[in-house]
Amino acid sequence: MSDGIVIAGGGLAGQRCAETLRRAGHDGRIRMLCGEPRAPYDRPPLSKAVLAGVEAEEGLGLRPASWYSDHAVELLLDTRAAGLDCTQRLITLADGKALSYEQLLIATGSQPRRLALLDGFANVHTLRTLDDARALRAALAEGGRLVVIGAGFIGQEVAAAAAKAGVHTTMVEAADAPLGALLGPAVGTWFADLHRSEGVDVLLGASVAAATGTDRVERLALGDGRRLACDHIVVGIGVDPELGWLAGSGLDTTVVRIGAAGHTGAPGVFAAGDATGGGHWESAARQGVSAARAMLGLGSPRPAPATFWSDLYDTRVHYLGHACGADAITIDGDPARRDFSVTFTRAGAPVAVLLVGRAHDLPSARALLAA
């Protein structure tokens, strides 16, 4: 049997790659390595609806189970790549077996950053997988006091879900405002005020210096001397691409650098999603599609502006483009009513848009940035 195409990673980028290959008429062998014991599923709901209730798990699958057999996509569940030989076109698996490939997509996603001083404690959570979300949901059901370390979108979504569930929640952020480095201090302050209005304690300019407890953290000490009693902790300080398996391959293990349509420069090797530092849901999907089309010698359409969405206290937030480097903002609407938009410009040209409670403005925001 032909070595065919191997997709290393069972996330969104890998799924979109497989779909595109079949939709474009490719009838060769496709194998997908899924590090978890389940078929590809959608991750954004993990920090939103899945934390709120088990019923949200029913719709997580990116495709029905039958799709894979119907389209002859071989799922290798609970299977992780452990090494890559680009010269021999060979992947070593964690169990010691090896797979040959003709073309390869690196789409192994990312792993949450950890705080070394919190390693080993039973009540410290990260959120990346369905199992993580289930464990955190069970913890929230116990009530008590939750400390969320980090006020990025994941940290904010967890804090919002916990507060809605009636859990006393404290969010600790090292910066002076949530998302301040990305969106600027004015918009970042709005996010802090949003959480405070819902009963979350938001501690800014704060860092965790020490933890006390035996098998569970009972108290956190902050750098300024403050102490926080806690029953559960969520660490949401970002993610790193899961690329340790590329050591010795000639490819970067920090982030895979790609050229046109996702090609890495190694023969027959492409990359997509978090492995490239690509960021959010829509960019991972687009990169998976582009890589598949490049494998087949097809062109890809001009990429749309990067888009990310979040739900905070039943308010939908959309973020489009890249606000870093913006030198001015324009606010339209009423932030106090959670109904406004922010346009970020650089030298007068729009580079990003934030929509709060304005999903209907999404098409016009996309058009503005595309122009």
Coordinates of C-alpha atoms in Angstrom, one line a residue:
M1 CA 0.0 0.0 0.0
S2 CA 1.2 3.5 -0.8
D3 CA 2.8 5.5 2.0
G4 CA 0.5 8.4 1.0
I5 CA -0.1 11.5 3.1
V6 CA 0.4 11.5 6.9
I7 CA -1.2 14.2 9.0
A8 CA 0.6 14.4 12.3
G9 CA -2.1 15.9 14.6
G10 CA -5.8 15.4 15.2
G11 CA -6.9 19.0 15.5
L12 CA -8.7 21.5 13.2
A13 CA -5.8 22.1 10.8
G14 CA -5.4 18.3 10.2
Q15 CA -9.1 17.8 9.8
R16 CA -9.4 20.6 7.2
C17 CA -6.4 19.2 5.4
A18 CA -8.0 15.8 5.1
E19 CA -11.3 17.2 4.0
T20 CA -9.7 19.4 1.4
L21 CA -7.7 16.5 0.0
R22 CA -10.8 14.4 -0.5
R23 CA -12.9 17.3 -1.8
A24 CA -10.3 18.0 -4.4
G25 CA -10.4 14.5 -5.7
H26 CA -7.3 13.0 -4.0
D27 CA -7.9 9.2 -3.7
G28 CA -4.5 8.2 -2.2
R29 CA -3.9 7.0 1.3
I30 CA -4.4 9.4 4.2
R31 CA -3.4 8.6 7.8
M32 CA -4.1 11.0 10.7
L33 CA -2.2 10.7 14.0
C34 CA -4.5 11.7 16.9
G35 CA -2.7 12.1 20.2
E36 CA -5.9 11.7 22.2
P37 CA -8.1 8.5 22.2
R38 CA -10.8 10.3 20.2
A39 CA -11.4 11.7 16.7
P40 CA -10.8 15.4 16.0
Y41 CA -13.0 17.7 17.9
D42 CA -13.6 21.4 18.3
R43 CA -11.6 23.0 21.1
P44 CA -13.0 26.6 21.5
P45 CA -16.1 25.3 23.3
L46 CA -13.9 23.6 26.0
S47 CA -13.5 26.9 27.9
K48 CA -17.1 28.0 27.2
A49 CA -20.1 25.7 26.8
V50 CA -18.3 22.5 28.0
L51 CA -17.4 24.1 31.3
A52 CA -21.1 25.0 31.7
G53 CA -22.5 21.5 31.1
V54 CA -21.9 18.0 29.9
E55 CA -24.5 18.3 27.1
A56 CA -22.2 20.5 25.2
E57 CA -19.9 17.6 24.6
E58 CA -22.3 16.0 22.1
G59 CA -21.6 18.4 19.3
L60 CA -17.8 18.7 19.7
G61 CA -16.8 16.3 16.9
L62 CA -15.6 18.1 13.8
R63 CA -17.2 15.4 11.7
P64 CA -19.4 12.4 12.5
A65 CA -17.5 9.1 13.3
S66 CA -18.7 7.7 10.0
W67 CA -17.1 10.5 8.0
Y68 CA -13.6 8.9 8.4
S69 CA -14.6 5.5 7.1
D70 CA -16.8 7.0 4.3
H71 CA -13.8 9.0 3.1
A72 CA -11.1 6.4 3.7
V73 CA -9.2 8.5 6.3
E74 CA -7.3 6.2 8.7
L75 CA -7.4 7.5 12.2
L76 CA -4.6 6.3 14.4
L77 CA -6.0 7.2 17.9
D78 CA -3.9 7.7 21.0
T79 CA -0.9 7.8 18.7
R80 CA 1.8 10.5 18.9
A81 CA 4.8 11.3 16.7
A82 CA 8.1 11.0 18.5
G83 CA 10.7 11.7 15.8
L84 CA 11.1 12.8 12.2
D85 CA 13.7 11.9 9.5
C86 CA 13.0 14.2 6.6
T87 CA 15.7 12.5 4.4
Q88 CA 14.1 9.1 4.8
R89 CA 10.6 10.5 5.0
L90 CA 10.0 8.5 8.1
I91 CA 8.1 9.3 11.3
T92 CA 8.9 7.5 14.5
L93 CA 5.9 7.0 16.9
A94 CA 5.9 7.1 20.7
D95 CA 5.5 3.3 20.8
G96 CA 8.7 2.8 18.7
K97 CA 6.9 2.0 15.5
A98 CA 7.7 3.9 12.3
L99 CA 5.5 5.3 9.4
S100 CA 6.8 6.2 6.0
Y101 CA 5.1 9.1 4.1
E102 CA 5.1 10.7 0.7
Q103 CA 3.9 14.0 2.1
L104 CA 3.5 15.1 5.7
L105 CA 1.5 17.8 7.5
I106 CA 2.9 18.9 10.9
A107 CA -0.2 19.9 12.8
T108 CA 0.6 18.7 16.4
G109 CA -0.9 21.7 18.0
S110 CA 0.3 23.2 21.3
Q111 CA 0.6 22.5 24.9
P112 CA -0.2 24.9 27.8
R113 CA 2.6 26.7 29.6
R114 CA 3.1 25.6 33.2
L115 CA 4.3 27.3 36.3
A116 CA 7.1 25.1 37.8
L117 CA 6.2 26.1 41.4
L118 CA 2.7 24.7 40.9
D119 CA 3.7 21.4 39.3
G120 CA 2.6 18.3 41.2
F121 CA -0.4 19.8 43.0
A122 CA -3.6 17.9 42.4
N123 CA -5.8 21.0 42.3
V124 CA -3.9 22.9 39.6
H125 CA -5.5 22.7 36.1
T126 CA -4.6 23.7 32.6
L127 CA -7.1 23.7 29.8
R128 CA -6.3 22.2 26.4
T129 CA -8.2 18.9 26.0
L130 CA -11.6 17.5 26.6
D131 CA -10.3 15.6 29.6
D132 CA -8.9 18.9 31.0
A133 CA -12.3 20.5 30.6
R134 CA -14.1 17.6 32.3
A135 CA -11.8 17.8 35.2
L136 CA -12.2 21.5 35.6
R137 CA -16.0 21.3 35.2
A138 CA -16.0 18.8 38.1
A139 CA -13.9 21.2 40.2
L140 CA -16.2 24.1 39.5
A141 CA -19.2 22.0 40.6
E142 CA -17.6 21.7 44.0
G143 CA -17.7 25.5 44.5
G144 CA -15.1 27.0 46.7
R145 CA -12.5 29.5 45.7
L146 CA -10.9 29.5 42.2
V147 CA -7.8 31.4 41.2
V148 CA -7.2 31.9 37.5
I149 CA -3.6 32.8 36.7
G150 CA -3.4 34.8 33.4
A151 CA -6.0 37.1 31.8
G152 CA -5.7 36.1 28.2
F153 CA -8.8 35.0 26.4
I154 CA -8.6 31.4 27.9
G155 CA -8.2 32.8 31.4
Q156 CA -11.0 35.2 30.9
E157 CA -13.4 32.6 29.6
V158 CA -12.6 30.3 32.5
A159 CA -13.2 33.1 34.9
A160 CA -16.5 34.0 33.3
A161 CA -17.7 30.4 33.3
A162 CA -16.7 30.0 37.0
A163 CA -18.4 33.3 38.0
K164 CA -21.6 32.3 36.2
A165 CA -21.5 29.0 38.1
G166 CA -21.4 30.9 41.4
V167 CA -17.7 30.1 42.2
H168 CA -15.7 32.8 44.0
T169 CA -13.2 33.7 41.4
T170 CA -10.0 35.7 41.4
M171 CA -8.0 36.5 38.3
V172 CA -4.3 37.2 38.6
E173 CA -2.6 39.0 35.8
A174 CA 1.1 40.2 35.6
A175 CA 0.3 43.0 33.2
D176 CA -1.4 46.3 34.0
A177 CA -4.5 45.3 32.0
P178 CA -5.9 42.1 30.5
L179 CA -4.7 41.8 26.9
G180 CA -3.0 45.1 27.3
A181 CA 0.0 44.1 25.1
L182 CA -2.4 43.1 22.3
L183 CA -5.2 45.6 22.5
G184 CA -3.7 48.5 24.5
P185 CA -4.5 49.8 28.0
A186 CA -7.8 51.4 27.3
V187 CA -9.4 48.3 25.8
G188 CA -7.6 46.1 28.3
T189 CA -9.1 48.1 31.2
W190 CA -12.6 47.5 29.8
F191 CA -12.1 43.8 30.0
A192 CA -10.9 44.1 33.7
D193 CA -14.0 46.2 34.5
L194 CA -16.2 43.7 32.7
H195 CA -15.1 40.9 35.0
R196 CA -15.3 43.1 38.1
S197 CA -18.9 44.0 37.3
E198 CA -19.7 40.2 37.4
G199 CA -18.1 39.7 40.8
V200 CA -14.6 38.5 39.8
D201 CA -11.7 39.9 41.8
V202 CA -9.1 41.1 39.2
L203 CA -5.6 41.6 40.5
L204 CA -3.4 43.4 38.0
G205 CA 0.4 43.8 38.0
A206 CA 0.5 40.7 40.2
S207 CA 2.6 37.6 40.0
V208 CA 2.7 34.3 41.9
A209 CA 5.8 34.0 44.1
A210 CA 5.0 30.9 46.1
A211 CA 2.5 28.2 46.9
T212 CA 1.8 26.4 50.2
G213 CA 0.0 23.1 50.7
T214 CA 0.7 19.4 50.7
D215 CA -0.8 17.5 47.8
R216 CA -3.1 20.5 47.1
V217 CA -2.4 24.2 47.0
E218 CA -4.1 25.9 49.9
R219 CA -2.6 29.4 49.6
L220 CA -0.8 31.4 47.0
A221 CA 1.7 34.2 47.9
L222 CA 1.9 37.0 45.4
G223 CA 5.0 39.0 44.7
D224 CA 3.7 42.1 46.5
G225 CA 3.0 40.1 49.7
R226 CA -0.7 39.5 49.3
R227 CA -1.9 35.9 50.0
L228 CA -4.8 34.2 48.3
A229 CA -6.6 31.2 49.8
C230 CA -7.7 28.8 47.1
D231 CA -9.4 25.5 46.4
H232 CA -8.6 25.2 42.7
I233 CA -6.2 27.0 40.4
V234 CA -6.2 27.3 36.6
V235 CA -3.0 28.3 34.8
G236 CA -3.8 30.2 31.6
I237 CA -0.5 31.9 30.7
G238 CA -0.4 30.9 27.1
V239 CA 0.7 27.9 25.0
D240 CA 3.8 26.7 23.2
P241 CA 3.8 24.6 19.9
E242 CA 4.2 20.9 20.7
L243 CA 7.3 20.3 18.6
G244 CA 9.8 18.5 20.7
W245 CA 9.4 15.5 18.4
L246 CA 11.1 17.4 15.6
A247 CA 14.5 17.4 17.5
G248 CA 17.2 16.3 15.1
S249 CA 15.0 16.7 12.0
G250 CA 16.5 19.9 10.8
L251 CA 13.3 21.8 11.5
D252 CA 12.9 24.3 14.3
T253 CA 11.4 22.9 17.5
T254 CA 10.2 26.3 18.7
V255 CA 8.0 27.2 15.8
V256 CA 7.9 25.7 12.3
R257 CA 8.7 28.3 9.8
I258 CA 6.7 28.0 6.6
G259 CA 6.7 29.6 3.2
A260 CA 4.0 29.7 0.5
A261 CA 1.0 27.5 1.2
G262 CA 2.6 26.0 4.4
H263 CA 5.7 24.4 2.9
T264 CA 8.6 24.0 5.4
G265 CA 11.4 23.7 2.9
A266 CA 11.9 20.0 3.8
P267 CA 10.9 17.6 0.9
G268 CA 7.1 16.9 1.1
V269 CA 6.7 18.5 4.6
F270 CA 4.1 21.1 5.3
A271 CA 2.9 22.6 8.6
A272 CA -0.2 24.3 9.8
G273 CA -1.9 25.6 13.0
D274 CA -0.2 26.2 16.3
A275 CA 2.9 24.5 15.0
T276 CA 3.6 27.5 12.9
G277 CA 2.6 30.0 15.5
G278 CA -0.5 30.6 13.4
G279 CA -2.7 31.4 16.4
H280 CA -6.4 31.0 16.3
W281 CA -9.2 28.7 15.0
E282 CA -9.8 30.3 11.6
S283 CA -6.1 30.6 10.8
A284 CA -5.5 26.9 11.6
A285 CA -8.4 26.0 9.3
R286 CA -7.1 28.1 6.5
Q287 CA -3.6 26.8 6.8
G288 CA -4.8 23.2 6.7
V289 CA -6.7 23.9 3.5
S290 CA -3.8 25.7 1.9
A291 CA -1.4 22.9 2.8
A292 CA -3.7 20.3 1.2
R293 CA -4.1 22.3 -2.0
A294 CA -0.3 22.7 -2.2
M295 CA 0.2 19.0 -1.7
L296 CA -1.9 18.5 -4.8
G297 CA -0.3 21.3 -6.8
L298 CA -3.3 23.6 -6.5
G299 CA -3.3 27.3 -5.7
S300 CA -4.8 28.8 -2.6
P301 CA -7.1 31.9 -2.4
R302 CA -5.9 35.1 -0.8
P303 CA -6.2 34.6 3.0
A304 CA -8.8 36.6 4.9
P305 CA -7.9 38.6 8.0
A306 CA -7.3 36.4 11.0
T307 CA -10.4 36.2 13.2
F308 CA -10.9 35.0 16.8
W309 CA -14.1 34.9 18.9
S310 CA -14.9 34.6 22.6
D311 CA -18.0 34.4 24.8
L312 CA -17.8 36.3 28.1
Y313 CA -21.0 36.5 30.2
D314 CA -23.2 35.9 27.2
T315 CA -21.5 38.6 25.3
R316 CA -19.9 37.6 22.0
V317 CA -16.5 39.2 21.3
H318 CA -14.8 39.1 17.9
Y319 CA -11.3 40.1 17.2
L320 CA -10.0 40.5 13.6
G321 CA -6.6 41.3 12.3
H322 CA -3.5 42.2 14.2
A323 CA -3.6 45.1 16.6
C324 CA 0.1 45.0 17.6
G325 CA 1.8 48.1 16.3
A326 CA -1.4 50.1 16.0
D327 CA -0.9 53.8 16.8
A328 CA -4.5 54.9 17.3
I329 CA -7.9 53.5 18.1
T330 CA -11.5 54.6 17.3
I331 CA -14.4 53.5 19.5
D332 CA -17.9 53.4 18.2
G333 CA -20.8 52.6 20.5
D334 CA -21.2 52.2 24.3
P335 CA -18.7 50.1 26.2
A336 CA -20.8 50.4 29.3
R337 CA -23.6 48.6 27.6
R338 CA -21.3 45.9 26.1
D339 CA -22.2 47.1 22.6
F340 CA -19.3 48.7 20.8
S341 CA -16.5 48.3 18.2
V342 CA -12.9 49.4 18.3
T343 CA -11.0 50.0 15.1
F344 CA -7.2 49.9 15.4
T345 CA -5.2 51.9 12.9
R346 CA -1.5 52.3 12.0
A347 CA -0.6 55.4 10.0
G348 CA -4.3 55.9 9.4
A349 CA -4.8 52.4 7.9
P350 CA -7.1 49.9 9.7
V351 CA -5.1 46.8 11.0
A352 CA -7.6 45.2 13.4
V353 CA -11.1 45.4 14.7
L354 CA -12.7 44.4 18.0
L355 CA -16.4 43.8 18.1
V356 CA -18.3 43.5 21.4
G357 CA -21.9 42.5 21.1
R358 CA -21.8 43.3 17.4
A359 CA -21.7 40.0 15.6
H360 CA -23.8 41.6 12.8
D361 CA -20.8 43.9 12.0
L362 CA -18.5 41.0 11.3
P363 CA -18.9 41.1 7.5
S364 CA -18.2 44.8 7.3
A365 CA -15.2 44.5 9.6
R366 CA -13.8 41.8 7.4
A367 CA -14.3 44.0 4.3
L368 CA -12.6 46.9 6.0
L369 CA -9.5 45.0 6.8
A370 CA -9.4 43.2 3.4
A371 CA -9.5 46.5 1.7

